[in-house]
Amino acid sequence: MSQLRVLIIGGVACGPKTAARLKRLCPDADVTMIERDSLISYGACGLPYYVEGEFLNINALTHTQVGLPRTAEFFEKTKGFTVHTRTEAIRIDREKKTVTVRSLDSGTETDLPYDKLVLATGGSAFRPPIPGIDLGNVWFMTHPEHARTLVEEIKGQGLENAVMVGAGFIGMEMAEALIYRNMSVTMVEMADQILPGVLDKDMAAYAQIHLEDNDVDLVLGERVVGLEGDADGRVKAVRTDRRTIPADCVVVAVGTRPNDELAREAGLFCDRGILINDNCQTSDPDIYAGGDCVVNHFINKTVAQPLYAPLGSTANKQGRTIANHIAGCQTPFPGINGTGVVKAFDYTVGRTGLTETMAKKLGIAYESIVWGGPDRPHYMKKARYFLIKMLADRRDRKVLGVQVVGAGDGTKRLDVAASTLYYGGTLEDLADIDLAYAPPFSPPIDPIAVAAHVLSNKMDGIARCMTVFETKERMDRGDVVLLDVREPDENKMLKMAYEKVIHIPLGELRGRLDELPGDTDIVTFCKISLRGYEAQRILTAAGFERVWFMEGGHEAWPFELDYLEM
Amino acid sequence: MSQLRVLIIGGVACGPKTAARLKRLCPDADVTMIERDSLISYGACGLPYYVEGEFLNINALTHTQVGLPRTAEFFEKTKGFTVHTRTEAIRIDREKKTVTVRSLDSGTETDLPYDKLVLATGGSAFRPPIPGIDLGNVWFMTHPEHARTLVEEIKGQGLENAVMVGAGFIGMEMAEALIYRNMSVTMVEMADQILPGVLDKDMAAYAQIHLEDNDVDLVLGERVVGLEGDADGRVKAVRTDRRTIPADCVVVAVGTRPNDELAREAGLFCDRGILINDNCQTSDPDIYAGGDCVVNHFINKTVAQPLYAPLGSTANKQGRTIANHIAGCQTPFPGINGTGVVKAFDYTVGRTGLTETMAKKLGIAYESIVWGGPDRPHYMKKARYFLIKMLADRRDRKVLGVQVVGAGDGTKRLDVAASTLYYGGTLEDLADIDLAYAPPFSPPIDPIAVAAHVLSNKMDGIARCMTVFETKERMDRGDVVLLDVREPDENKMLKMAYEKVIHIPLGELRGRLDELPGDTDIVTFCKISLRGYEAQRILTAAGFERVWFMEGGHEAWPFELDYLEM
């Protein structure tokens, strides 16, 4: 039998992973990886952290842990596969099973034969077609060179006013990085919230307060229509549909597009990315694809829609699946949940699964709640408040999605939720997992379990609650009475800015029910709505039919509050 | 229909949880909780953190987040159930459905009738029957009073030399707490490792180094035979079967025993705790039990043996199950995985599911590996090294257990592993969960997924590896050659203390295979054995039949190493 020839196009994440794994499984295979760029196998996700100053040598992103550069030679010597950098794939001949490649240095074109072809062509930052996008001091943030030059120019030119175009994950990371570089930062986002497509608006609102507290100016719901330049061809302002913002530095991060041209031209099925099966095979079984060039589907196929969510974690998993399948071992890639997370100053912000917006669009019969509270027992110094939003299917109580925002340890809870989504678990399952409990890490009932309990209670009609947004709407209409069940000291320090608030501490509530109006809707609240929930139960038991507690308590309130002036 | 009478015996965790939940579900039920002690609903898990100085007012453990004392009156007013403290249950009459209780203040005995009875009698610290156990300055650590007096006496008497008897979870927490109180701390443990029953010996060994680095003197494999007192009746030394250790302060934490006497006397089935079904009913369906007085079983019943693992998290879950079932709603408690975690200085130490020791005893056909590496990308300042040990069933590849030890974020990985155990997932499942990835939180392939991959590779015969312990044994016998595939600088800085080490950097290995002996077993290694694994694959492919890599690399080596002297 002749030697198996595997050709891999793309050398950043999925490509090298496929090649390395394949050589371990099939040492005799002839594995060649080509990459258009001169750099390969770099940690693009680390770029904002270089800009931030988390590490000072950008080589950290292109070198191994012990400092060896991950060059073509490195891979050839340690992993045993061949690498051609600065080599571009021009076309695939599926009949002849060859790929025509061109050396960017010599211009020479060659036909490389393959038995199995792997497309790991990645994605590209979307370049919005607006005037001025090619001006100087306008950066995209997808390559180490971008981060290196940005830092160099901030120092060299003394750049001061940055505008982030786009409030997605990279936008958030870059905003923080530039704040740490002592720049003024304005973030412009077309949607009327940060992280559109990632978070629901209520959760985004809570994160937005934290960004603003950290001096990020948010300009939401405005579209960037152009960039203005100075005489030297450098950007000097960002124009939106409503204002002009001075800027000597612009970072554009408005999404990634799959590099699927090669696949399209070869007649492979594509739809917002290359379509693949569970083995990461394209519509041509001898051609595999993985990483940012493919479109994914939801785990468990709960949702029929494809999901384009380019991430290094997914790219690596797909590389493994591809290598295994080529080597004769089937380890299907099960899909993704759209899990994503970002650190935003002291907050962890992320989600897994469906948001409420998505569930609504998909016509799913869902129920949702927002829970707020500390991530550890309140007596521990490291205890931090955060919000969890959870959605479940009304029909089978399966967990549909979880969002976290706040200073609490949100990734741990996201990962447990992602596990539950993976396995198709219900609210009851999620609450029953035997999670690791000790005071330095979590309270006896973990917040993710509490959130599942609250949602479970809501679905069973035991807990009746409304979000802070619904409450605010009702307050704006003035057709609701708020019942503050906190202690007198708490009420004195902090009040809801609303006229119709009745204050009865929870401990006195059972004896003072006659002070409550019988003919008006009542919304109970406290700090985090543990007592608010108890109050709702007491009122419901006492025959009050229209009573709710406010989800998350006043800690989750993203609007104005009246603080006691000292 | 007459009012449902529910009597709950025990007021610390499961009791109040049951009562509060039940009153929310059945506001009309007559719910009474009795407790022998004067305190109820306190956070016993927080005691070591009070001793440590994490918080200064012990009321934090007995008061709500907003500072209200959780007294009988508090529960009556806010939750609507009746509480009798300092009231002891003497006997249960199952025929008449009454419990005879005695007031500890007045001595009066009363018969309380019940329709449903809940036993939440908790557990007690085991008091080893040794001379001197009743001396002054000998503490158990189960009640706020213990922690309060300990701190008071450390200050008042100027105590300096503490001996911890027992190296379980509480022993570990107390050792750390007393070190932070500037005491000399010796920890005596009968087993030849810390956390016996929780960790395998190899994982424990790694944690032991960290304890010793933090000035905890470990005395392992010695049994405490008695405590010696001075003229004032205060402890002055701890005697083991091999030595006498001076001590002016002794904390004993050698396990918890279920308080199941009342249940036994009432003829309820007990075996290392009260036996319960999935609804937390005892052998008498009108009597429920939960918390530290019951014995649990493994989730998925993978293991037939009962499991006594008293934990506040489990107690709360069972309280909810009990309340729901009494209220007519069946939400079975699925069991536990023996998940446990403890912070030990900068380390997180814990496990979920089976250890290797347990799997061996149970005759399970398992495979296991130890993985070591950073918890975040190496370029992030917060990246910390840790070890993950993972076991899976050879027959169906289901994950059996996970242990973590090290400075990395271990609880997150434990919780994901606990989720996988809950759902009965395989290694492939665990590796495929769409976990939340961003550089501040994890590398693109999460350590728990990498560990699953390595174990998967080992089971498939792709990765051939041995633990540091096996390697050490082979080195002691001298019948193995070590192959160091690190870079020259690394080799210069740090060497394995062994004569037969061949050093060939990984990048040169393919060209220098002729330098290796063909007739000897070879163990490859590097810092964390990523390169060690690659080297093993290269040698295996080249026809070397007896080659392994050392799991976890030299970072996981708990024995002597030769460092370059500067």
Coordinates of C-alpha atoms in Angstrom, one line a residue, chain A residues 61-423:
Chain A
L61 CA 1.9 33.8 21.4
T62 CA 4.1 32.2 18.7
H63 CA 6.5 30.2 20.9
T64 CA 6.1 27.1 23.1
Q65 CA 5.9 27.2 26.9
V66 CA 9.7 26.7 27.0
G67 CA 10.4 29.4 24.5
L68 CA 10.9 27.5 21.2
P69 CA 9.4 29.3 18.2
R70 CA 6.7 27.2 16.5
T71 CA 8.1 27.5 13.1
A72 CA 7.9 25.2 10.1
E73 CA 11.2 23.7 11.2
F74 CA 10.0 23.2 14.7
F75 CA 7.0 21.2 13.5
E76 CA 9.0 19.2 11.1
K77 CA 11.5 18.2 13.7
T78 CA 9.2 17.6 16.7
K79 CA 6.0 16.5 15.0
G80 CA 7.3 15.1 11.8
F81 CA 5.1 16.8 9.3
T82 CA 6.1 19.2 6.5
V83 CA 5.2 22.8 6.5
H84 CA 5.2 25.4 3.7
T85 CA 4.6 28.9 4.9
R86 CA 3.9 31.9 2.6
T87 CA 2.2 29.4 0.4
E88 CA -1.3 30.0 -0.9
A89 CA -3.8 27.4 -2.1
I90 CA -5.4 28.7 -5.3
R91 CA -7.7 25.9 -6.4
I92 CA -8.8 22.4 -5.6
D93 CA -9.1 19.8 -8.4
R94 CA -11.4 17.2 -6.8
E95 CA -11.3 14.9 -9.8
K96 CA -7.5 14.7 -9.9
K97 CA -7.3 15.2 -6.1
T98 CA -4.7 17.9 -6.3
V99 CA -4.5 21.4 -4.9
T100 CA -2.7 24.1 -6.9
V101 CA -0.6 26.2 -4.6
R102 CA 1.5 29.3 -5.2
S103 CA 4.6 30.4 -3.3
L104 CA 4.1 34.0 -2.3
D105 CA 7.9 34.6 -2.4
S106 CA 8.7 33.0 -5.8
G107 CA 5.3 33.1 -7.4
T108 CA 5.8 29.5 -8.5
E109 CA 2.7 27.4 -8.8
T110 CA 2.7 23.7 -8.0
D111 CA 0.1 21.0 -7.9
L112 CA 0.1 19.1 -4.6
P113 CA -1.6 15.7 -4.7
Y114 CA -3.7 14.4 -1.8
D115 CA -5.5 11.4 -0.7
K116 CA -7.2 13.4 2.1
L117 CA -7.5 17.1 2.1
V118 CA -8.1 19.2 5.2
L119 CA -9.5 22.8 4.9
A120 CA -8.5 24.8 7.9
T121 CA -8.5 28.1 6.2
G122 CA -9.9 30.0 9.2
G123 CA -11.9 33.2 9.2
S124 CA -11.2 36.8 8.5
A125 CA -12.2 39.9 10.3
F126 CA -15.1 41.5 8.6
R127 CA -14.1 44.9 7.0
P128 CA -17.1 47.1 6.9
P129 CA -17.4 48.8 3.5
I130 CA -17.2 52.4 4.9
P131 CA -15.1 55.3 3.8
G132 CA -11.8 55.6 5.7
I133 CA -11.5 51.9 6.7
D134 CA -8.0 51.8 5.2
L135 CA -6.7 54.9 7.0
G136 CA -3.6 54.7 9.2
N137 CA -4.1 53.9 12.9
V138 CA -7.1 51.7 12.1
W139 CA -6.5 48.2 13.4
F140 CA -8.2 44.9 13.2
M141 CA -7.1 42.4 15.8
T142 CA -6.5 39.0 14.3
H143 CA -2.7 38.7 13.9
P144 CA 0.2 39.2 16.2
E145 CA 1.5 41.9 13.9
H146 CA -1.7 43.9 14.6
A147 CA -1.2 43.8 18.3
R148 CA 2.5 44.5 18.0
T149 CA 2.1 47.6 15.8
L150 CA -0.8 48.9 17.9
V151 CA 1.2 48.9 21.1
E152 CA 4.2 50.4 19.2
E153 CA 2.1 53.2 17.8
I154 CA 0.3 53.9 21.1
K155 CA 3.7 54.6 22.5
G156 CA 5.4 56.0 19.5
Q157 CA 2.7 58.4 18.4
G158 CA 1.3 59.0 21.9
L159 CA -2.2 57.9 20.9
E160 CA -4.8 58.9 23.4
N161 CA -8.3 58.5 22.1
A162 CA -9.4 55.1 21.0
V163 CA -12.7 54.1 19.5
M164 CA -13.7 50.5 19.5
V165 CA -16.1 49.7 16.6
G166 CA -18.1 46.7 17.7
A167 CA -19.0 45.5 21.2
G168 CA -18.5 41.7 20.8
F169 CA -16.0 39.6 22.6
I170 CA -12.9 41.1 21.0
G171 CA -14.3 44.6 21.3
M172 CA -14.8 44.0 25.0
E173 CA -11.3 42.6 25.5
M174 CA -9.7 45.4 23.5
A175 CA -11.7 48.1 25.3
E176 CA -10.3 46.8 28.6
A177 CA -6.8 46.5 27.2
L178 CA -6.8 50.1 25.9
I179 CA -8.2 51.4 29.2
Y180 CA -5.2 49.7 30.9
R181 CA -3.0 51.5 28.4
N182 CA -4.4 54.7 29.8
M183 CA -6.4 55.7 26.7
S184 CA -9.8 57.2 26.5
V185 CA -12.0 54.5 25.1
T186 CA -15.3 54.9 23.4
M187 CA -17.1 51.8 22.2
V188 CA -19.6 52.1 19.3
E189 CA -22.1 49.4 18.7
M190 CA -24.8 49.3 16.1
A191 CA -27.1 47.3 18.4
D192 CA -28.7 48.9 21.4
Q193 CA -26.6 46.7 23.8
I194 CA -23.2 45.3 24.1
L195 CA -22.6 41.7 23.1
P196 CA -25.6 41.4 20.9
G197 CA -26.2 37.8 19.9
V198 CA -24.4 36.7 23.0
L199 CA -26.4 38.2 25.8
D200 CA -30.0 39.2 26.3
K201 CA -30.5 43.0 26.8
D202 CA -31.2 42.8 30.5
M203 CA -28.0 40.9 31.2
A204 CA -26.1 43.2 28.8
A205 CA -27.4 46.2 30.7
Y206 CA -25.9 45.0 33.9
A207 CA -22.5 44.5 32.2
Q208 CA -22.7 47.9 30.6
I209 CA -22.8 49.6 34.0
H210 CA -19.5 47.9 34.9
L211 CA -17.9 49.1 31.6
E212 CA -19.1 52.6 32.3
D213 CA -17.8 52.4 35.9
N214 CA -14.4 51.5 34.3
D215 CA -14.5 54.6 32.1
V216 CA -15.5 53.0 28.8
D217 CA -17.9 55.4 27.0
L218 CA -20.6 53.4 25.4
V219 CA -22.3 54.6 22.3
L220 CA -25.0 52.1 21.6
G221 CA -27.6 51.9 18.8
E222 CA -25.5 54.0 16.4
R223 CA -24.0 52.8 13.2
V224 CA -20.5 53.8 12.1
V225 CA -20.9 55.4 8.7
G226 CA -17.3 56.4 8.1
L227 CA -13.8 57.2 9.4
E228 CA -12.3 60.6 8.9
G229 CA -8.6 61.1 8.3
D230 CA -6.1 63.8 8.7
A231 CA -3.6 65.2 6.1
D232 CA -1.2 62.3 6.9
G233 CA -3.8 59.7 6.2
R234 CA -4.3 58.8 9.8
V235 CA -7.7 58.5 11.3
K236 CA -8.9 61.5 13.3
A237 CA -12.5 60.7 13.9
V238 CA -15.3 58.1 13.7
R239 CA -18.6 59.3 12.3
T240 CA -21.8 57.5 13.3
D241 CA -25.2 58.1 12.0
R242 CA -25.7 60.6 14.9
R243 CA -22.3 62.1 15.9
T244 CA -18.6 62.4 15.3
I245 CA -16.2 61.1 17.8
P246 CA -12.6 62.3 17.8
A247 CA -10.2 59.3 17.6
D248 CA -6.5 58.9 16.9
C249 CA -6.8 55.1 17.2
V250 CA -9.6 52.9 15.9
V251 CA -10.0 49.2 16.5
V252 CA -12.6 47.4 14.4
A253 CA -14.0 44.2 15.6
V254 CA -17.4 43.6 14.0
G255 CA -17.3 39.9 13.4
T256 CA -15.5 37.2 11.6
R257 CA -16.3 35.7 8.2
P258 CA -15.4 32.2 7.2
N259 CA -12.7 31.8 4.6
D260 CA -14.7 29.4 2.5
E261 CA -14.0 30.8 -1.0
L262 CA -11.7 27.9 -1.9
A263 CA -14.3 25.4 -0.8
R264 CA -17.1 27.2 -2.7
E265 CA -15.0 27.3 -5.9
A266 CA -14.5 23.6 -5.5
G267 CA -18.2 23.1 -5.4
L268 CA -18.4 22.0 -1.7
F269 CA -21.6 22.9 0.1
C270 CA -21.3 26.1 2.1
D271 CA -23.8 28.2 4.0
R272 CA -22.4 30.8 6.2
G273 CA -19.3 28.6 6.3
I274 CA -18.3 25.2 5.0
L275 CA -20.9 22.5 5.9
I276 CA -19.5 19.4 7.6
N277 CA -20.8 16.2 9.0
D278 CA -20.1 14.8 12.5
N279 CA -16.7 13.5 11.2
C280 CA -15.9 17.0 9.9
Q281 CA -16.2 15.7 6.3
T282 CA -17.4 18.2 3.8
S283 CA -19.8 17.2 1.0
D284 CA -16.7 15.5 -0.6
P285 CA -15.9 12.7 1.9
D286 CA -12.2 13.0 1.0
I287 CA -12.1 16.6 2.0
Y288 CA -12.4 17.6 5.7
A289 CA -12.9 21.0 7.2
G290 CA -12.6 22.4 10.7
G291 CA -12.1 25.6 12.6
D292 CA -13.2 29.1 11.8
C293 CA -14.0 28.2 8.1
V294 CA -16.9 25.9 9.0
V295 CA -20.4 26.4 10.3
N296 CA -21.4 24.4 13.3
H297 CA -24.7 23.0 14.7
F298 CA -26.0 22.9 18.2
I299 CA -25.2 19.9 20.4
N300 CA -28.2 17.5 20.6
K301 CA -29.6 19.3 17.6
T302 CA -32.1 21.1 19.8
V303 CA -31.9 23.9 17.3
A304 CA -32.0 23.2 13.5
Q305 CA -30.3 26.5 12.6
P306 CA -26.6 26.4 11.8
L307 CA -24.4 28.4 14.2
Y308 CA -21.3 30.2 13.1
A309 CA -19.2 30.7 16.2
P310 CA -15.5 30.7 15.5
L311 CA -13.4 29.7 18.5
G312 CA -10.0 28.2 19.2
S313 CA -11.5 25.6 21.5
T314 CA -13.8 24.3 18.7
A315 CA -11.0 24.4 16.1
N316 CA -8.8 22.2 18.2
K317 CA -11.6 19.6 18.9
Q318 CA -12.4 19.5 15.2
G319 CA -8.7 18.9 14.4
R320 CA -8.7 15.9 16.6
T321 CA -11.9 14.5 15.1
I322 CA -10.4 15.0 11.6
A323 CA -7.1 13.3 12.4
N324 CA -8.9 10.4 14.1
H325 CA -11.2 9.9 11.2
I326 CA -8.4 9.9 8.7
A327 CA -6.6 7.4 10.9
G328 CA -9.6 5.1 10.8
C329 CA -11.1 6.0 14.1
Q330 CA -14.5 7.5 14.4
T331 CA -14.9 10.1 17.2
P332 CA -17.7 12.3 16.0
F333 CA -17.7 16.0 16.9
P334 CA -21.0 16.5 18.6
G335 CA -21.4 20.3 18.0
I336 CA -21.4 23.3 20.1
N337 CA -23.7 25.3 22.5
G338 CA -22.5 28.7 21.5
T339 CA -20.6 28.9 24.7
G340 CA -18.6 32.1 25.0
V341 CA -17.1 34.0 27.9
V342 CA -15.1 37.2 28.3
K343 CA -13.4 38.9 31.2
A344 CA -14.6 42.6 31.4
F345 CA -12.5 44.3 34.1
D346 CA -13.7 42.6 37.3
Y347 CA -16.7 40.9 35.6
T348 CA -17.1 37.6 34.0
V349 CA -19.6 37.8 31.2
G350 CA -20.7 34.8 29.2
R351 CA -23.3 32.4 28.0
T352 CA -24.0 28.9 26.9
G353 CA -26.9 27.7 24.9
L354 CA -29.9 29.8 23.9
T355 CA -30.6 33.4 25.0
E356 CA -34.2 34.5 25.5
T357 CA -34.0 36.5 22.3
M358 CA -33.0 33.3 20.4
A359 CA -35.6 31.1 22.1
K360 CA -38.3 33.7 21.2
K361 CA -37.2 33.8 17.6
L362 CA -37.2 30.0 17.4
G363 CA -40.7 29.8 18.9
I364 CA -39.6 27.6 21.8
A365 CA -42.0 27.4 24.8
Y366 CA -39.4 28.5 27.3
E367 CA -39.5 29.9 30.8
S368 CA -36.6 32.1 32.2
I369 CA -35.4 33.7 35.4
V370 CA -32.6 36.0 36.5
W371 CA -31.0 35.0 39.8
G372 CA -28.6 37.3 41.7
G373 CA -26.4 36.6 44.7
P374 CA -23.0 35.9 46.0
D375 CA -20.8 33.2 44.5
R376 CA -19.4 32.1 47.9
P377 CA -20.8 32.1 51.5
H378 CA -21.3 35.7 52.5
Y379 CA -18.7 35.5 55.3
M380 CA -15.8 34.8 52.8
K381 CA -13.8 37.8 51.7
K382 CA -13.8 36.6 48.1
A383 CA -17.6 36.4 47.9
R384 CA -18.7 38.4 44.9
Y385 CA -22.2 39.2 43.6
F386 CA -23.2 38.0 40.1
L387 CA -26.3 37.4 38.0
I388 CA -27.3 34.1 36.4
K389 CA -30.0 34.1 33.8
M390 CA -31.4 30.6 33.0
L391 CA -33.8 29.3 30.4
A392 CA -35.6 26.0 30.3
D393 CA -38.1 24.3 28.0
R394 CA -41.6 24.3 29.5
R395 CA -42.4 21.0 27.9
D396 CA -39.6 18.8 29.1
R397 CA -37.8 21.1 31.6
K398 CA -34.5 20.7 29.7
V399 CA -32.1 23.5 30.3
L400 CA -31.9 25.7 27.2
G401 CA -29.3 28.3 28.1
V402 CA -27.5 30.1 30.8
Q403 CA -26.0 33.6 30.9
V404 CA -23.7 35.0 33.6
V405 CA -22.7 38.6 34.3
G406 CA -20.9 39.9 37.4
A407 CA -17.9 39.8 39.7
G408 CA -18.7 36.2 40.9
D409 CA -17.0 33.2 39.5
G410 CA -19.2 32.8 36.4
T411 CA -17.1 30.5 34.2
K412 CA -17.4 27.6 36.7
R413 CA -21.2 27.9 36.5
L414 CA -21.1 28.3 32.7
D415 CA -19.1 25.1 32.4
V416 CA -21.5 23.2 34.6
A417 CA -24.4 24.5 32.5
A418 CA -22.5 23.7 29.3
S419 CA -22.1 20.1 30.6
T420 CA -25.8 19.9 31.3
L421 CA -26.6 21.2 27.8
Y422 CA -24.2 18.7 26.4
Y423 CA -25.9 15.8 28.2

